[in-house]
mmCIF file of C-alpha atoms in Angstrom:
data_model
loop_
_atom_site.group_PDB
_atom_site.id
_atom_site.type_symbol
_atom_site.label_atom_id
_atom_site.label_comp_id
_atom_site.label_asym_id
_atom_site.label_seq_id
_atom_site.Cartn_x
_atom_site.Cartn_y
_atom_site.Cartn_z
ATOM 1 C CA MET A 1 102.860 49.008 28.965
ATOM 2 C CA LYS A 2 99.210 47.945 28.815
ATOM 3 C CA ILE A 3 98.529 44.196 28.787
ATOM 4 C CA ALA A 4 95.008 42.842 28.267
ATOM 5 C CA SER A 5 93.788 39.278 28.774
ATOM 6 C CA PHE A 6 90.623 38.066 27.050
ATOM 7 C CA ASN A 7 88.936 34.665 26.739
ATOM 8 C CA ILE A 8 87.591 35.244 23.248
ATOM 9 C CA ASN A 9 85.486 32.028 23.135
ATOM 10 C CA GLY A 10 86.182 31.359 19.474
ATOM 11 C CA ILE A 11 88.375 33.717 17.455
ATOM 12 C CA LYS A 12 86.596 33.192 14.132
ATOM 13 C CA ALA A 13 83.198 34.026 15.611
ATOM 14 C CA ARG A 14 84.512 37.150 17.336
ATOM 15 C CA ILE A 15 87.275 38.507 15.134
ATOM 16 C CA ALA A 16 85.299 41.711 14.453
ATOM 17 C CA LEU A 17 84.759 42.212 18.196
ATOM 18 C CA LEU A 18 88.450 41.657 18.877
ATOM 19 C CA LEU A 19 89.622 44.024 16.153
ATOM 20 C CA GLU A 20 87.320 46.754 17.452
ATOM 21 C CA TYR A 21 88.644 46.208 20.969
ATOM 22 C CA LEU A 22 92.268 46.342 19.833
ATOM 23 C CA GLU A 23 91.651 49.561 17.938
ATOM 24 C CA LYS A 24 89.722 51.329 20.711
ATOM 25 C CA SER A 25 91.604 50.074 23.789
ATOM 26 C CA ALA A 26 95.004 49.819 22.092
ATOM 27 C CA PRO A 27 96.724 47.382 24.465
ATOM 28 C CA ASP A 28 100.420 46.940 23.807
ATOM 29 C CA ILE A 29 99.946 43.216 24.390
ATOM 30 C CA ALA A 30 96.777 41.118 24.199
ATOM 31 C CA LEU A 31 96.574 37.591 25.578
ATOM 32 C CA LEU A 32 93.802 35.457 24.130
ATOM 33 C CA GLN A 33 92.375 32.219 25.478
ATOM 34 C CA GLU A 34 90.000 29.639 23.984
ATOM 35 C CA ILE A 35 90.759 30.704 20.431
ATOM 36 C CA LYS A 36 89.406 27.339 19.143
ATOM 37 C CA SER A 37 91.641 27.452 16.096
ATOM 38 C CA ILE A 38 94.631 25.615 14.749
ATOM 39 C CA ASP A 39 97.709 27.770 14.174
ATOM 40 C CA GLU A 40 97.292 27.743 10.401
ATOM 41 C CA GLY A 41 93.658 28.850 10.664
ATOM 42 C CA PHE A 42 94.216 31.773 13.021
ATOM 43 C CA PRO A 43 93.226 35.106 11.368
ATOM 44 C CA ARG A 44 96.651 36.684 11.621
ATOM 45 C CA ALA A 45 96.472 39.207 8.777
ATOM 46 C CA PRO A 46 93.929 41.708 10.153
ATOM 47 C CA ILE A 47 95.629 41.612 13.566
ATOM 48 C CA GLU A 48 99.079 42.099 12.058
ATOM 49 C CA ASP A 49 97.658 45.004 10.056
ATOM 50 C CA LEU A 50 97.054 46.734 13.410
ATOM 51 C CA GLY A 51 100.749 46.415 14.220
ATOM 52 C CA TYR A 52 100.790 43.272 16.340
ATOM 53 C CA ASN A 53 103.204 40.373 16.244
ATOM 54 C CA VAL A 54 101.266 37.128 16.629
ATOM 55 C CA GLU A 55 102.253 33.863 18.312
ATOM 56 C CA THR A 56 99.721 31.062 18.774
ATOM 57 C CA HIS A 57 99.421 27.641 20.345
ATOM 58 C CA GLY A 58 96.273 26.353 18.712
ATOM 59 C CA GLN A 59 94.042 23.308 18.725
ATOM 60 C CA LYS A 60 91.154 22.392 16.441
ATOM 61 C CA SER A 61 87.750 23.401 17.867
ATOM 62 C CA PHE A 62 88.951 23.523 21.486
ATOM 63 C CA ASN A 63 91.266 25.429 23.819
ATOM 64 C CA GLY A 64 94.104 27.402 22.234
ATOM 65 C CA VAL A 65 96.023 30.486 23.371
ATOM 66 C CA ALA A 66 97.681 33.407 21.604
ATOM 67 C CA ILE A 67 99.941 36.363 22.328
ATOM 68 C CA LEU A 68 99.522 39.566 20.297
ATOM 69 C CA SER A 69 102.286 42.112 20.869
ATOM 70 C CA LYS A 70 103.277 45.455 19.423
ATOM 71 C CA PHE A 71 106.805 44.624 20.548
ATOM 72 C CA PRO A 72 109.017 41.746 19.383
ATOM 73 C CA LEU A 73 108.436 38.422 21.124
ATOM 74 C CA GLU A 74 111.461 36.368 22.111
ATOM 75 C CA ASP A 75 112.004 32.852 23.471
ATOM 76 C CA VAL A 76 108.469 31.612 22.757
ATOM 77 C CA VAL A 77 107.539 28.395 24.604
ATOM 78 C CA ARG A 78 104.363 26.412 23.992
ATOM 79 C CA GLY A 79 103.007 24.085 26.657
ATOM 80 C CA LEU A 80 103.986 23.538 30.285
ATOM 81 C CA PRO A 81 107.265 21.646 30.746
ATOM 82 C CA GLU A 82 105.766 18.315 31.782
ATOM 83 C CA PRO A 83 104.404 15.788 31.234
ATOM 84 C CA GLN A 84 105.338 15.195 27.642
ATOM 85 C CA GLY A 85 102.448 14.252 25.404
ATOM 86 C CA ASP A 86 99.796 16.597 26.832
ATOM 87 C CA ASP A 87 97.998 17.564 23.625
ATOM 88 C CA GLN A 88 95.762 20.276 25.095
ATOM 89 C CA ALA A 89 96.859 23.740 23.944
ATOM 90 C CA ARG A 90 96.584 25.745 27.157
ATOM 91 C CA TRP A 91 99.901 27.550 27.694
ATOM 92 C CA ILE A 92 102.157 29.911 25.779
ATOM 93 C CA GLU A 93 104.878 32.207 27.111
ATOM 94 C CA ALA A 94 107.345 34.680 25.647
ATOM 95 C CA THR A 95 109.584 37.574 26.622
ATOM 96 C CA VAL A 96 108.772 41.124 25.590
ATOM 97 C CA ALA A 97 112.016 43.074 25.463
ATOM 98 C CA ARG A 98 111.639 46.808 24.982
ATOM 99 C CA ARG A 99 114.713 48.782 23.944
ATOM 100 C CA ASN A 100 116.233 50.614 26.926
ATOM 101 C CA ASN A 101 113.497 49.262 29.166
ATOM 102 C CA THR A 102 112.451 46.267 31.205
ATOM 103 C CA ALA A 103 112.114 42.784 29.749
ATOM 104 C CA VAL A 104 108.853 41.130 30.851
ATOM 105 C CA ARG A 105 108.170 37.390 30.748
ATOM 106 C CA ILE A 106 104.547 36.977 29.652
ATOM 107 C CA CYS A 107 102.765 33.700 30.406
ATOM 108 C CA ASN A 108 99.281 33.181 28.954
ATOM 109 C CA LEU A 109 97.150 30.293 30.221
ATOM 110 C CA TYR A 110 93.772 28.651 29.832
ATOM 111 C CA LEU A 111 93.359 26.470 32.898
ATOM 112 C CA PRO A 112 91.043 23.441 32.609
ATOM 113 C CA ASN A 113 87.445 23.850 33.764
ATOM 114 C CA GLY A 114 87.420 20.515 35.581
ATOM 115 C CA ASN A 115 83.709 19.743 35.558
ATOM 116 C CA PRO A 116 82.111 17.382 36.337
ATOM 117 C CA ALA A 117 83.792 16.926 39.698
ATOM 118 C CA PRO A 118 84.795 14.508 40.980
ATOM 119 C CA GLY A 119 86.003 12.684 37.912
ATOM 120 C CA PRO A 120 88.852 12.458 35.410
ATOM 121 C CA LYS A 121 88.350 16.033 34.191
ATOM 122 C CA TYR A 122 88.744 17.346 37.720
ATOM 123 C CA ASP A 123 91.786 15.147 38.281
ATOM 124 C CA TYR A 124 93.298 16.675 35.139
ATOM 125 C CA LYS A 125 92.524 20.187 36.393
ATOM 126 C CA LEU A 126 94.269 19.591 39.721
ATOM 127 C CA ASP A 127 97.268 17.969 38.038
ATOM 128 C CA TRP A 128 97.475 20.898 35.602
ATOM 129 C CA MET A 129 97.480 23.277 38.557
ATOM 130 C CA ARG A 130 100.285 21.243 40.112
ATOM 131 C CA ARG A 131 102.294 21.624 36.914
ATOM 132 C CA LEU A 132 101.442 25.323 36.829
ATOM 133 C CA GLY A 133 102.722 25.612 40.384
ATOM 134 C CA ALA A 134 106.072 24.139 39.355
ATOM 135 C CA ARG A 135 106.439 26.696 36.553
ATOM 136 C CA ALA A 136 105.292 29.450 38.912
ATOM 137 C CA ARG A 137 108.000 28.519 41.401
ATOM 138 C CA ASP A 138 110.610 28.705 38.637
ATOM 139 C CA LEU A 139 109.412 32.210 37.769
ATOM 140 C CA ILE A 140 109.656 33.309 41.390
ATOM 141 C CA ASP A 141 113.107 31.773 41.779
ATOM 142 C CA SER A 142 114.326 33.509 38.628
ATOM 143 C CA GLU A 143 113.568 36.925 40.207
ATOM 144 C CA GLN A 144 112.525 38.285 36.833
ATOM 145 C CA VAL A 145 109.696 40.619 35.915
ATOM 146 C CA ALA A 146 107.056 38.060 34.974
ATOM 147 C CA LEU A 147 103.324 37.481 35.005
ATOM 148 C CA MET A 148 100.872 34.641 34.509
ATOM 149 C CA ALA A 149 97.546 35.768 33.076
ATOM 150 C CA GLY A 150 94.469 34.250 31.553
ATOM 151 C CA ASP A 151 91.317 32.289 32.246
ATOM 152 C CA TYR A 152 92.156 30.392 35.430
ATOM 153 C CA ASN A 153 88.697 28.861 35.861
ATOM 154 C CA VAL A 154 89.160 29.539 39.581
ATOM 155 C CA ILE A 155 86.889 31.589 41.854
ATOM 156 C CA PRO A 156 89.436 32.503 44.533
ATOM 157 C CA SER A 157 87.016 33.527 47.298
ATOM 158 C CA PRO A 158 83.287 34.029 48.001
ATOM 159 C CA VAL A 159 83.535 37.745 47.192
ATOM 160 C CA ASP A 160 84.403 36.738 43.624
ATOM 161 C CA ALA A 161 80.938 35.277 42.972
ATOM 162 C CA HIS A 162 77.532 36.950 42.987
ATOM 163 C CA ASP A 163 75.990 33.876 44.627
ATOM 164 C CA PRO A 164 78.785 31.751 46.134
ATOM 165 C CA GLU A 165 76.339 29.096 47.323
ATOM 166 C CA ASP A 166 75.522 28.304 43.687
ATOM 167 C CA TRP A 167 79.138 27.232 43.131
ATOM 168 C CA THR A 168 79.863 25.062 46.175
ATOM 169 C CA THR A 169 79.939 21.806 44.181
ATOM 170 C CA ASP A 170 81.520 23.304 41.052
ATOM 171 C CA ALA A 171 85.130 22.558 40.067
ATOM 172 C CA LEU A 172 85.833 26.298 39.894
ATOM 173 C CA PHE A 173 85.107 26.772 43.612
ATOM 174 C CA LEU A 174 85.782 23.461 45.320
ATOM 175 C CA PRO A 175 88.109 23.666 48.338
ATOM 176 C CA GLU A 176 90.804 21.677 46.532
ATOM 177 C CA THR A 177 90.741 24.177 43.662
ATOM 178 C CA ARG A 178 91.046 27.192 45.919
ATOM 179 C CA SER A 179 93.786 25.519 47.935
ATOM 180 C CA ALA A 180 95.759 24.922 44.734
ATOM 181 C CA TRP A 181 95.275 28.599 43.814
ATOM 182 C CA ARG A 182 96.510 29.728 47.233
ATOM 183 C CA ARG A 183 99.586 27.503 47.023
ATOM 184 C CA ILE A 184 100.530 29.286 43.803
ATOM 185 C CA GLU A 185 99.687 32.758 45.081
ATOM 186 C CA ASN A 186 101.581 32.126 48.316
ATOM 187 C CA LEU A 187 104.782 31.507 46.396
ATOM 188 C CA GLY A 188 104.963 35.284 46.244
ATOM 189 C CA PHE A 189 102.533 36.305 43.493
ATOM 190 C CA THR A 190 100.275 39.344 43.572
ATOM 191 C CA ASP A 191 96.663 39.133 42.387
ATOM 192 C CA ALA A 192 96.765 42.380 40.421
ATOM 193 C CA PHE A 193 93.072 43.190 40.533
ATOM 194 C CA ARG A 194 92.507 42.421 44.203
ATOM 195 C CA THR A 195 95.566 44.330 45.337
ATOM 196 C CA LEU A 196 94.076 47.488 43.812
ATOM 197 C CA ASN A 197 90.351 46.832 44.255
ATOM 198 C CA ARG A 198 88.761 45.134 47.264
ATOM 199 C CA GLU A 199 85.166 45.895 46.312
ATOM 200 C CA PRO A 200 82.675 43.063 45.656
ATOM 201 C CA MET A 201 80.534 42.708 42.526
ATOM 202 C CA ASN A 202 83.512 42.814 40.151
ATOM 203 C CA TYR A 203 83.343 39.918 37.703
ATOM 204 C CA THR A 204 84.898 38.796 34.421
ATOM 205 C CA PHE A 205 82.410 36.070 33.390
ATOM 206 C CA TRP A 206 78.638 35.938 33.030
ATOM 207 C CA ASP A 207 76.894 32.815 31.726
ATOM 208 C CA TYR A 208 74.796 33.108 28.583
ATOM 209 C CA GLN A 209 71.880 31.468 30.425
ATOM 210 C CA ARG A 210 69.308 32.652 32.983
ATOM 211 C CA GLY A 211 69.833 36.355 32.310
ATOM 212 C CA ALA A 212 73.120 36.290 34.209
ATOM 213 C CA TRP A 213 74.464 39.447 32.558
ATOM 214 C CA GLN A 214 71.302 41.440 33.162
ATOM 215 C CA LYS A 215 71.325 40.422 36.864
ATOM 216 C CA ASN A 216 75.098 40.845 37.234
ATOM 217 C CA ASP A 217 75.184 37.192 38.306
ATOM 218 C CA GLY A 218 78.851 36.804 37.508
ATOM 219 C CA ILE A 219 82.129 35.394 38.763
ATOM 220 C CA ARG A 220 85.750 36.575 38.681
ATOM 221 C CA ILE A 221 87.827 33.822 37.076
ATOM 222 C CA ASP A 222 90.221 35.761 34.804
ATOM 223 C CA HIS A 223 93.322 36.888 36.655
ATOM 224 C CA PHE A 224 96.778 38.422 36.495
ATOM 225 C CA LEU A 225 99.322 36.972 38.926
ATOM 226 C CA LEU A 226 102.525 39.019 39.133
ATOM 227 C CA THR A 227 105.971 38.164 40.487
ATOM 228 C CA PRO A 228 107.250 40.627 43.120
ATOM 229 C CA GLN A 229 109.452 42.312 40.535
ATOM 230 C CA CYS A 230 106.439 42.742 38.251
ATOM 231 C CA ALA A 231 104.134 43.848 41.074
ATOM 232 C CA ASP A 232 106.563 46.683 41.804
ATOM 233 C CA LEU A 233 105.740 48.059 38.343
ATOM 234 C CA LEU A 234 101.942 47.748 38.642
ATOM 235 C CA LYS A 235 100.112 51.022 38.011
ATOM 236 C CA ASP A 236 96.537 49.940 37.296
ATOM 237 C CA CYS A 237 94.252 46.941 36.741
ATOM 238 C CA GLN A 238 90.723 47.181 35.379
ATOM 239 C CA ILE A 239 87.949 44.966 34.029
ATOM 240 C CA ASP A 240 86.306 46.059 30.765
ATOM 241 C CA ARG A 241 82.858 44.835 31.781
ATOM 242 C CA HIS A 242 81.116 46.870 29.064
ATOM 243 C CA MET A 243 82.329 44.293 26.538
ATOM 244 C CA ARG A 244 79.754 41.795 27.815
ATOM 245 C CA GLY A 245 77.019 44.065 26.461
ATOM 246 C CA GLU A 246 78.417 44.171 22.933
ATOM 247 C CA THR A 247 76.841 42.392 19.971
ATOM 248 C CA LYS A 248 77.703 38.659 19.969
ATOM 249 C CA PRO A 249 79.957 38.979 23.026
ATOM 250 C CA SER A 250 82.146 36.378 24.646
ATOM 251 C CA ASP A 251 80.879 35.187 28.016
ATOM 252 C CA HIS A 252 84.157 36.617 29.410
ATOM 253 C CA VAL A 253 85.348 40.224 29.271
ATOM 254 C CA PRO A 254 88.894 41.570 29.047
ATOM 255 C CA ILE A 255 90.894 42.366 32.151
ATOM 256 C CA TRP A 256 93.996 44.517 31.784
ATOM 257 C CA ILE A 257 96.948 45.856 33.702
ATOM 258 C CA GLU A 258 99.242 48.790 33.158
ATOM 259 C CA LEU A 259 102.900 48.391 34.064
ATOM 260 C CA ASP A 260 105.544 51.068 34.413
ATOM 261 C CA ALA A 261 107.635 49.287 31.814
#
């Protein structure tokens, strides 16, 4: 089973790019973040024509997440459990149950950026990570094959940035942010990419400004975290960095895993 995660940075602006990617890379499941579309406005038809089931948790002009799956999606949940009344569309999860094979709980997230920090946006980011941690603990305790993937807006360590010193005051790299990441990871999750690739200079995001792509001035902020039961099935994890050089690209590129499931 191949699962790709991609911050599309506006589905309507990049539907042609997405369709080309789905056709060429053929992931069984694609997790999209920052779709910037309400559910009713999401371009379902051309994606469904490629054989995908589509579930969305949308929001007008901002945020929004979606799961595209060639397999049926069961028990779809939108939004983290608490608090009630959080109107930012940043979380969707569902179970992919393959006949005569393993059921996988798929959680797709778009974690808040948090800038400027300090401030209310950073407070919201840290509280969202606390809520994420509570859901993560439930997944670990359930002992099921499960993963949490998406745009975490977290640079876990200095090796995940071309120039770490440029990020020391940024919400993506502040000590409190990285501590919150480690608390989640230390529950028992595996960072899929880092467990298979320890080399530096591997990024998933390059800013549109200052020639960042041309200089490879990037950061790794898109991640797959796997429960132990899911990590046991991990076969591969790669970053499709070539997508950043496409026409009208997102500032993120897809990252994908292959599971023996």
